[in-house]
Amino acid sequence: GDVYKRQNEDLTEAVALAHDMGHPPFGHSGEKTLNELLAQDGGFNHNIHSLRIVDELEVKYPNFPGLNLTFEVREGIAKHTTDYDDTGVSEFSTHPFPSLEGQIVDIADEIAYNSHDIDDGITSGMLSIDDLLNVPLWEDIYSLTVTSHPDVSEKVHRLMTVSRLIGRQVRDVIQETRQRITEDRIESVDAIRTNTRRLAVFSQKMHRMNQELKDHLMKHLYRQHRVVRMSGKAERIIKDIFNTYLDIPEQLPPHVYEEFVKTNSKRVISDYIAGMTDKFAIDEHLKLFNPYERV
């Protein structure tokens, strides 16, 4: 049978739903900060943390911790990797790649966040359509959109371009994956894991064009002064909260405090912070440091 048609959709969906659970507040800025704060204690990696959430931290059953997930879902979480992620060391480190389902989630994640970042960047005024026209991939699709629908608004042109960009990248990945499965004579799941290269990837041409797009985002969006200021603020908020908990652990909620006393581990504090939303972390910082805020 065709390996391609036998992808397990439930597995793919489970990995996709779980893969960002370990993200602390403020995304990659938060992760970088927690990693620095835990430098002497094993560091912080959001994949490994996602795995700990489903294996240890979630308590849903009386006789064992965690969610009792299958090997394949846990592997997909632990080995989730994009340009911005490092997989960290886990029991799954023995083979280079996750299942094809796991690889599909990785590339889908990359396609999704680049597209959303463009959308957000334009909406917030940090990216300009004119500047984006210097990126061949965007320019190509945008000009086709404008030509085929000249009488709709610029907003609709933008939304259509983002949608078509996703479509074009998805089709490219499907084609390249098919080709690699055939070329590498992939007949089994084990062959996918131990193969010499990833299977679910962009073609060389699309990879190059996507890289130009990412370079543009890096220069004009991620290094934009408002974004850099927000990252700095995120780092200060997390460091402040972490250090004040460490200095006076009694400030922690009782159940977290008890665990901290029992283990005397900084990771207990990190786990608590990693489970916060951005808003919760900001509110908590206010409560701890602003004398006018109710504690």
mmCIF file of C-alpha atoms in Angstrom:
data_model
loop_
_atom_site.group_PDB
_atom_site.id
_atom_site.type_symbol
_atom_site.label_atom_id
_atom_site.label_comp_id
_atom_site.label_asym_id
_atom_site.label_seq_id
_atom_site.Cartn_x
_atom_site.Cartn_y
_atom_site.Cartn_z
ATOM 1 C CA GLY A 1 0.000 0.000 0.000
ATOM 2 C CA ASP A 2 0.914 3.642 -0.284
ATOM 3 C CA VAL A 3 2.662 4.808 2.922
ATOM 4 C CA TYR A 4 1.432 8.249 2.024
ATOM 5 C CA LYS A 5 -2.257 7.413 2.276
ATOM 6 C CA ARG A 6 -1.835 5.567 5.536
ATOM 7 C CA GLN A 7 -0.989 8.496 7.780
ATOM 8 C CA ASN A 8 -2.762 8.296 11.112
ATOM 9 C CA GLU A 9 -4.867 11.448 11.369
ATOM 10 C CA ASP A 10 -5.664 10.938 15.052
ATOM 11 C CA LEU A 11 -1.964 10.686 15.870
ATOM 12 C CA THR A 12 -1.162 13.784 13.800
ATOM 13 C CA GLU A 13 -3.925 15.737 15.522
ATOM 14 C CA ALA A 14 -2.884 14.574 19.005
ATOM 15 C CA VAL A 15 0.736 15.650 18.428
ATOM 16 C CA ALA A 16 -0.420 18.969 16.951
ATOM 17 C CA LEU A 17 -2.715 19.709 19.894
ATOM 18 C CA ALA A 18 -0.065 18.805 22.471
ATOM 19 C CA HIS A 19 3.091 20.229 20.920
ATOM 20 C CA ASP A 20 2.869 23.747 22.385
ATOM 21 C CA MET A 21 1.600 22.825 25.841
ATOM 22 C CA GLY A 22 5.047 23.282 27.343
ATOM 23 C CA HIS A 23 5.389 26.875 26.136
ATOM 24 C CA PRO A 24 5.817 29.237 29.080
ATOM 25 C CA PRO A 25 4.307 32.741 29.041
ATOM 26 C CA PHE A 26 5.693 35.034 26.290
ATOM 27 C CA GLY A 27 6.648 32.158 23.988
ATOM 28 C CA HIS A 28 10.302 31.863 23.031
ATOM 29 C CA SER A 29 11.352 34.848 25.193
ATOM 30 C CA GLY A 30 9.894 33.089 28.233
ATOM 31 C CA GLU A 31 11.533 29.819 27.307
ATOM 32 C CA LYS A 32 14.943 31.458 26.898
ATOM 33 C CA THR A 33 14.599 33.179 30.294
ATOM 34 C CA LEU A 34 13.544 30.025 32.181
ATOM 35 C CA ASN A 35 16.390 28.152 30.507
ATOM 36 C CA GLU A 36 18.856 30.748 31.853
ATOM 37 C CA LEU A 37 17.301 30.677 35.331
ATOM 38 C CA LEU A 38 17.612 26.870 35.425
ATOM 39 C CA ALA A 39 21.084 26.783 33.822
ATOM 40 C CA GLN A 40 22.572 24.917 36.822
ATOM 41 C CA ASP A 41 19.503 22.683 37.200
ATOM 42 C CA GLY A 42 19.080 21.012 33.825
ATOM 43 C CA GLY A 43 17.762 24.020 31.885
ATOM 44 C CA PHE A 44 14.296 24.468 30.412
ATOM 45 C CA ASN A 45 13.132 23.104 27.061
ATOM 46 C CA HIS A 46 9.485 23.387 26.062
ATOM 47 C CA ASN A 47 9.373 20.005 24.282
ATOM 48 C CA ILE A 48 10.695 18.185 27.322
ATOM 49 C CA HIS A 49 8.345 20.255 29.476
ATOM 50 C CA SER A 50 5.372 19.316 27.257
ATOM 51 C CA LEU A 51 6.348 15.688 27.769
ATOM 52 C CA ARG A 52 6.557 16.186 31.552
ATOM 53 C CA ILE A 53 3.088 17.767 31.526
ATOM 54 C CA VAL A 54 1.540 14.695 29.896
ATOM 55 C CA ASP A 55 3.730 12.185 31.770
ATOM 56 C CA GLU A 56 3.896 13.647 35.280
ATOM 57 C CA LEU A 57 2.245 16.976 35.970
ATOM 58 C CA GLU A 58 -1.299 16.246 34.793
ATOM 59 C CA VAL A 59 -3.079 14.157 37.412
ATOM 60 C CA LYS A 60 -6.191 12.511 36.017
ATOM 61 C CA TYR A 61 -6.050 8.966 37.436
ATOM 62 C CA PRO A 62 -5.872 7.647 40.999
ATOM 63 C CA ASN A 63 -3.069 5.120 40.528
ATOM 64 C CA PHE A 64 -0.530 6.839 38.292
ATOM 65 C CA PRO A 65 0.502 10.359 37.223
ATOM 66 C CA GLY A 66 0.172 11.652 33.676
ATOM 67 C CA LEU A 67 -2.218 10.863 30.839
ATOM 68 C CA ASN A 68 -1.149 7.368 29.763
ATOM 69 C CA LEU A 69 -0.483 8.438 26.150
ATOM 70 C CA THR A 70 0.939 6.168 23.463
ATOM 71 C CA PHE A 71 4.644 6.008 22.607
ATOM 72 C CA GLU A 72 3.962 7.654 19.215
ATOM 73 C CA VAL A 73 2.175 10.713 20.641
ATOM 74 C CA ARG A 74 4.860 11.151 23.314
ATOM 75 C CA GLU A 75 7.600 10.815 20.692
ATOM 76 C CA GLY A 76 5.917 13.447 18.502
ATOM 77 C CA ILE A 77 5.822 15.866 21.444
ATOM 78 C CA ALA A 78 9.428 15.220 22.513
ATOM 79 C CA LYS A 79 10.873 15.436 19.004
ATOM 80 C CA HIS A 80 8.926 18.472 17.817
ATOM 81 C CA THR A 81 11.446 20.627 16.019
ATOM 82 C CA THR A 82 11.439 23.732 13.856
ATOM 83 C CA ASP A 83 14.114 26.364 13.248
ATOM 84 C CA TYR A 84 13.273 27.894 16.623
ATOM 85 C CA ASP A 85 13.122 24.671 18.617
ATOM 86 C CA ASP A 86 15.750 22.360 19.972
ATOM 87 C CA THR A 87 14.437 18.906 20.839
ATOM 88 C CA GLY A 88 16.436 18.479 24.042
ATOM 89 C CA VAL A 89 17.422 15.069 25.358
ATOM 90 C CA SER A 90 14.765 12.453 26.036
ATOM 91 C CA GLU A 91 14.213 8.711 25.779
ATOM 92 C CA PHE A 92 13.447 9.306 22.084
ATOM 93 C CA SER A 93 16.939 10.612 21.250
ATOM 94 C CA THR A 94 18.115 7.228 19.954
ATOM 95 C CA HIS A 95 16.732 7.751 16.444
ATOM 96 C CA PRO A 96 17.094 10.922 14.369
ATOM 97 C CA PHE A 97 13.506 11.582 13.286
ATOM 98 C CA PRO A 98 9.980 11.199 14.634
ATOM 99 C CA SER A 99 7.209 9.369 12.792
ATOM 100 C CA LEU A 100 5.987 10.882 9.533
ATOM 101 C CA GLU A 101 2.965 12.194 11.442
ATOM 102 C CA GLY A 102 5.341 14.027 13.810
ATOM 103 C CA GLN A 103 7.280 15.456 10.869
ATOM 104 C CA ILE A 104 4.034 16.659 9.272
ATOM 105 C CA VAL A 105 3.151 18.546 12.469
ATOM 106 C CA ASP A 106 6.606 20.188 12.476
ATOM 107 C CA ILE A 107 6.335 21.521 8.946
ATOM 108 C CA ALA A 108 2.672 22.522 9.409
ATOM 109 C CA ASP A 109 3.725 24.501 12.492
ATOM 110 C CA GLU A 110 6.374 26.327 10.494
ATOM 111 C CA ILE A 111 3.945 27.155 7.661
ATOM 112 C CA ALA A 112 1.329 28.352 10.147
ATOM 113 C CA TYR A 113 3.436 30.661 12.259
ATOM 114 C CA ASN A 114 5.197 32.334 9.327
ATOM 115 C CA SER A 115 1.820 33.037 7.720
ATOM 116 C CA HIS A 116 0.259 34.301 10.946
ATOM 117 C CA ASP A 117 3.275 36.476 11.716
ATOM 118 C CA ILE A 118 2.948 38.165 8.325
ATOM 119 C CA ASP A 119 -0.734 38.764 8.995
ATOM 120 C CA ASP A 120 -0.089 40.127 12.497
ATOM 121 C CA GLY A 121 2.891 42.161 11.287
ATOM 122 C CA ILE A 122 0.839 43.923 8.600
ATOM 123 C CA THR A 123 -2.170 44.463 10.909
ATOM 124 C CA SER A 124 0.036 45.986 13.615
ATOM 125 C CA GLY A 125 1.749 48.249 11.081
ATOM 126 C CA MET A 126 5.199 46.749 11.698
ATOM 127 C CA LEU A 127 5.361 45.161 8.237
ATOM 128 C CA SER A 128 4.448 47.019 5.088
ATOM 129 C CA ILE A 129 3.000 45.418 1.970
ATOM 130 C CA ASP A 130 5.436 47.495 -0.120
ATOM 131 C CA ASP A 131 8.433 46.059 1.729
ATOM 132 C CA LEU A 132 7.058 42.528 1.424
ATOM 133 C CA LEU A 133 7.001 42.922 -2.342
ATOM 134 C CA ASN A 134 10.806 42.568 -2.187
ATOM 135 C CA VAL A 135 10.279 38.947 -1.103
ATOM 136 C CA PRO A 136 9.842 36.875 -4.313
ATOM 137 C CA LEU A 137 7.468 34.284 -2.805
ATOM 138 C CA TRP A 138 5.115 36.947 -1.419
ATOM 139 C CA GLU A 139 5.411 39.175 -4.497
ATOM 140 C CA ASP A 140 4.544 36.322 -6.849
ATOM 141 C CA ILE A 141 1.359 35.346 -5.006
ATOM 142 C CA TYR A 142 0.313 38.918 -4.157
ATOM 143 C CA SER A 143 0.586 40.111 -7.762
ATOM 144 C CA LEU A 144 -1.470 37.125 -8.973
ATOM 145 C CA THR A 145 -4.105 37.946 -6.356
ATOM 146 C CA VAL A 146 -4.273 41.626 -7.316
ATOM 147 C CA THR A 147 -4.489 40.756 -11.016
ATOM 148 C CA SER A 148 -7.209 38.142 -10.572
ATOM 149 C CA HIS A 149 -9.287 40.275 -8.143
ATOM 150 C CA PRO A 150 -8.490 43.911 -8.923
ATOM 151 C CA ASP A 151 -11.636 45.359 -7.353
ATOM 152 C CA VAL A 152 -11.370 44.081 -3.772
ATOM 153 C CA SER A 153 -9.753 45.943 -0.853
ATOM 154 C CA GLU A 154 -6.102 45.719 0.140
ATOM 155 C CA LYS A 155 -7.152 43.850 3.292
ATOM 156 C CA VAL A 156 -8.810 41.128 1.186
ATOM 157 C CA HIS A 157 -5.733 41.007 -1.080
ATOM 158 C CA ARG A 158 -3.603 40.443 2.016
ATOM 159 C CA LEU A 159 -5.863 37.720 3.440
ATOM 160 C CA MET A 160 -6.085 35.967 0.068
ATOM 161 C CA THR A 161 -2.307 36.128 -0.345
ATOM 162 C CA VAL A 162 -1.702 34.601 3.099
ATOM 163 C CA SER A 163 -4.253 31.872 2.357
ATOM 164 C CA ARG A 164 -2.692 31.108 -1.044
ATOM 165 C CA LEU A 165 0.790 31.174 0.478
ATOM 166 C CA ILE A 166 -0.280 28.443 2.927
ATOM 167 C CA GLY A 167 -1.876 26.457 0.082
ATOM 168 C CA ARG A 168 1.194 26.681 -2.114
ATOM 169 C CA GLN A 169 3.521 25.579 0.702
ATOM 170 C CA VAL A 170 1.250 22.693 1.688
ATOM 171 C CA ARG A 171 1.134 21.406 -1.903
ATOM 172 C CA ASP A 172 4.911 21.725 -2.147
ATOM 173 C CA VAL A 173 5.430 19.655 1.024
ATOM 174 C CA ILE A 174 3.001 16.959 -0.179
ATOM 175 C CA GLN A 175 4.811 16.643 -3.491
ATOM 176 C CA GLU A 176 8.300 16.620 -1.943
ATOM 177 C CA THR A 177 7.277 14.085 0.726
ATOM 178 C CA ARG A 178 5.806 11.735 -1.898
ATOM 179 C CA GLN A 179 8.978 11.988 -3.907
ATOM 180 C CA ARG A 180 11.268 11.294 -0.931
ATOM 181 C CA ILE A 181 9.206 8.295 0.196
ATOM 182 C CA THR A 182 9.661 6.827 -3.285
ATOM 183 C CA GLU A 183 13.341 7.786 -3.646
ATOM 184 C CA ASP A 184 14.316 6.452 -0.198
ATOM 185 C CA ARG A 185 12.180 3.300 -0.665
ATOM 186 C CA ILE A 186 10.353 3.836 2.610
ATOM 187 C CA GLU A 187 8.295 0.765 3.461
ATOM 188 C CA SER A 188 7.931 0.929 7.252
ATOM 189 C CA VAL A 189 7.620 3.257 10.234
ATOM 190 C CA ASP A 190 11.087 2.221 11.442
ATOM 191 C CA ALA A 191 12.558 3.199 8.082
ATOM 192 C CA ILE A 192 11.089 6.705 8.544
ATOM 193 C CA ARG A 193 12.694 7.089 11.991
ATOM 194 C CA THR A 194 16.160 5.904 10.959
ATOM 195 C CA ASN A 195 16.215 7.428 7.487
ATOM 196 C CA THR A 196 19.190 9.630 6.589
ATOM 197 C CA ARG A 197 16.962 12.669 5.993
ATOM 198 C CA ARG A 198 13.577 14.069 6.959
ATOM 199 C CA LEU A 199 10.723 13.181 4.630
ATOM 200 C CA ALA A 200 8.123 15.902 5.261
ATOM 201 C CA VAL A 201 9.981 18.990 4.048
ATOM 202 C CA PHE A 202 9.828 21.751 1.441
ATOM 203 C CA SER A 203 11.400 21.215 -1.966
ATOM 204 C CA GLN A 204 14.793 22.914 -2.329
ATOM 205 C CA LYS A 205 13.278 25.761 -4.307
ATOM 206 C CA MET A 206 10.486 26.380 -1.773
ATOM 207 C CA HIS A 207 12.947 26.047 1.113
ATOM 208 C CA ARG A 208 15.066 28.806 -0.430
ATOM 209 C CA MET A 209 12.061 31.073 -1.028
ATOM 210 C CA ASN A 210 10.717 30.411 2.461
ATOM 211 C CA GLN A 211 14.120 31.257 3.925
ATOM 212 C CA GLU A 212 14.048 34.647 2.133
ATOM 213 C CA LEU A 213 10.644 35.251 3.663
ATOM 214 C CA LYS A 214 11.894 34.314 7.153
ATOM 215 C CA ASP A 215 14.971 36.538 6.759
ATOM 216 C CA HIS A 216 12.634 39.413 5.906
ATOM 217 C CA LEU A 217 10.509 38.712 9.000
ATOM 218 C CA MET A 218 13.614 38.510 11.172
ATOM 219 C CA LYS A 219 14.888 41.860 9.940
ATOM 220 C CA HIS A 220 11.632 43.816 9.767
ATOM 221 C CA LEU A 221 9.431 42.176 12.416
ATOM 222 C CA TYR A 222 11.256 40.173 15.091
ATOM 223 C CA ARG A 223 14.007 42.796 15.477
ATOM 224 C CA GLN A 224 11.549 45.692 15.301
ATOM 225 C CA HIS A 225 12.066 47.887 18.380
ATOM 226 C CA ARG A 226 8.529 47.331 19.754
ATOM 227 C CA VAL A 227 8.964 43.555 19.568
ATOM 228 C CA VAL A 228 12.426 43.741 21.159
ATOM 229 C CA ARG A 229 11.022 45.919 23.964
ATOM 230 C CA MET A 230 8.253 43.398 24.600
ATOM 231 C CA SER A 231 10.810 40.553 24.747
ATOM 232 C CA GLY A 232 12.867 42.552 27.256
ATOM 233 C CA LYS A 233 9.777 43.209 29.336
ATOM 234 C CA ALA A 234 8.843 39.498 29.228
ATOM 235 C CA GLU A 235 12.319 38.536 30.415
ATOM 236 C CA ARG A 236 12.204 40.993 33.351
ATOM 237 C CA ILE A 237 8.711 39.858 34.404
ATOM 238 C CA ILE A 238 9.691 36.177 34.494
ATOM 239 C CA LYS A 239 13.032 36.818 36.249
ATOM 240 C CA ASP A 240 11.364 39.010 38.870
ATOM 241 C CA ILE A 241 8.610 36.495 39.608
ATOM 242 C CA PHE A 242 11.027 33.548 39.691
ATOM 243 C CA ASN A 243 13.550 35.256 41.984
ATOM 244 C CA THR A 244 11.002 36.593 44.449
ATOM 245 C CA TYR A 245 9.403 33.124 44.742
ATOM 246 C CA LEU A 246 12.862 31.697 45.350
ATOM 247 C CA ASP A 247 13.669 34.340 48.005
ATOM 248 C CA ILE A 248 10.324 33.993 49.819
ATOM 249 C CA PRO A 249 8.737 30.677 48.752
ATOM 250 C CA GLU A 250 5.780 31.286 51.109
ATOM 251 C CA GLN A 251 4.446 33.613 48.402
ATOM 252 C CA LEU A 252 3.676 30.567 46.250
ATOM 253 C CA PRO A 253 0.184 29.033 46.339
ATOM 254 C CA PRO A 254 0.019 26.428 49.167
ATOM 255 C CA HIS A 255 0.090 23.325 46.925
ATOM 256 C CA VAL A 256 3.136 24.636 45.011
ATOM 257 C CA TYR A 257 4.838 25.707 48.248
ATOM 258 C CA GLU A 258 4.364 22.237 49.748
ATOM 259 C CA GLU A 259 5.926 20.623 46.686
ATOM 260 C CA PHE A 260 8.830 23.109 46.821
ATOM 261 C CA VAL A 261 9.519 22.371 50.501
ATOM 262 C CA LYS A 262 9.405 18.632 49.771
ATOM 263 C CA THR A 263 11.797 18.722 46.793
ATOM 264 C CA ASN A 264 13.693 21.995 47.315
ATOM 265 C CA SER A 265 13.861 22.124 43.522
ATOM 266 C CA LYS A 266 13.826 25.285 41.415
ATOM 267 C CA ARG A 267 11.963 23.272 38.803
ATOM 268 C CA VAL A 268 8.841 23.368 40.982
ATOM 269 C CA ILE A 269 8.880 27.167 40.655
ATOM 270 C CA SER A 270 9.658 26.933 36.948
ATOM 271 C CA ASP A 271 6.777 24.460 36.419
ATOM 272 C CA TYR A 272 4.382 26.862 38.127
ATOM 273 C CA ILE A 273 5.542 29.825 36.002
ATOM 274 C CA ALA A 274 5.574 27.757 32.787
ATOM 275 C CA GLY A 275 1.886 26.985 33.328
ATOM 276 C CA MET A 276 0.903 30.674 33.375
ATOM 277 C CA THR A 277 -0.660 32.582 30.504
ATOM 278 C CA ASP A 278 0.913 35.915 29.508
ATOM 279 C CA LYS A 279 -1.867 37.804 31.290
ATOM 280 C CA PHE A 280 -1.588 35.752 34.487
ATOM 281 C CA ALA A 281 2.179 36.370 34.623
ATOM 282 C CA ILE A 282 1.708 40.131 34.090
ATOM 283 C CA ASP A 283 -1.015 40.266 36.789
ATOM 284 C CA GLU A 284 1.130 38.214 39.173
ATOM 285 C CA HIS A 285 4.059 40.583 38.636
ATOM 286 C CA LEU A 286 1.801 43.526 39.485
ATOM 287 C CA LYS A 287 0.510 41.781 42.606
ATOM 288 C CA LEU A 288 4.030 40.996 43.803
ATOM 289 C CA PHE A 289 5.698 44.310 43.001
ATOM 290 C CA ASN A 290 3.095 47.077 42.783
ATOM 291 C CA PRO A 291 2.271 48.410 46.274
ATOM 292 C CA TYR A 292 -1.141 49.629 45.109
ATOM 293 C CA GLU A 293 -2.189 46.280 43.691
ATOM 294 C CA ARG A 294 -4.197 43.880 45.875
ATOM 295 C CA VAL A 295 -2.170 40.743 46.609
#
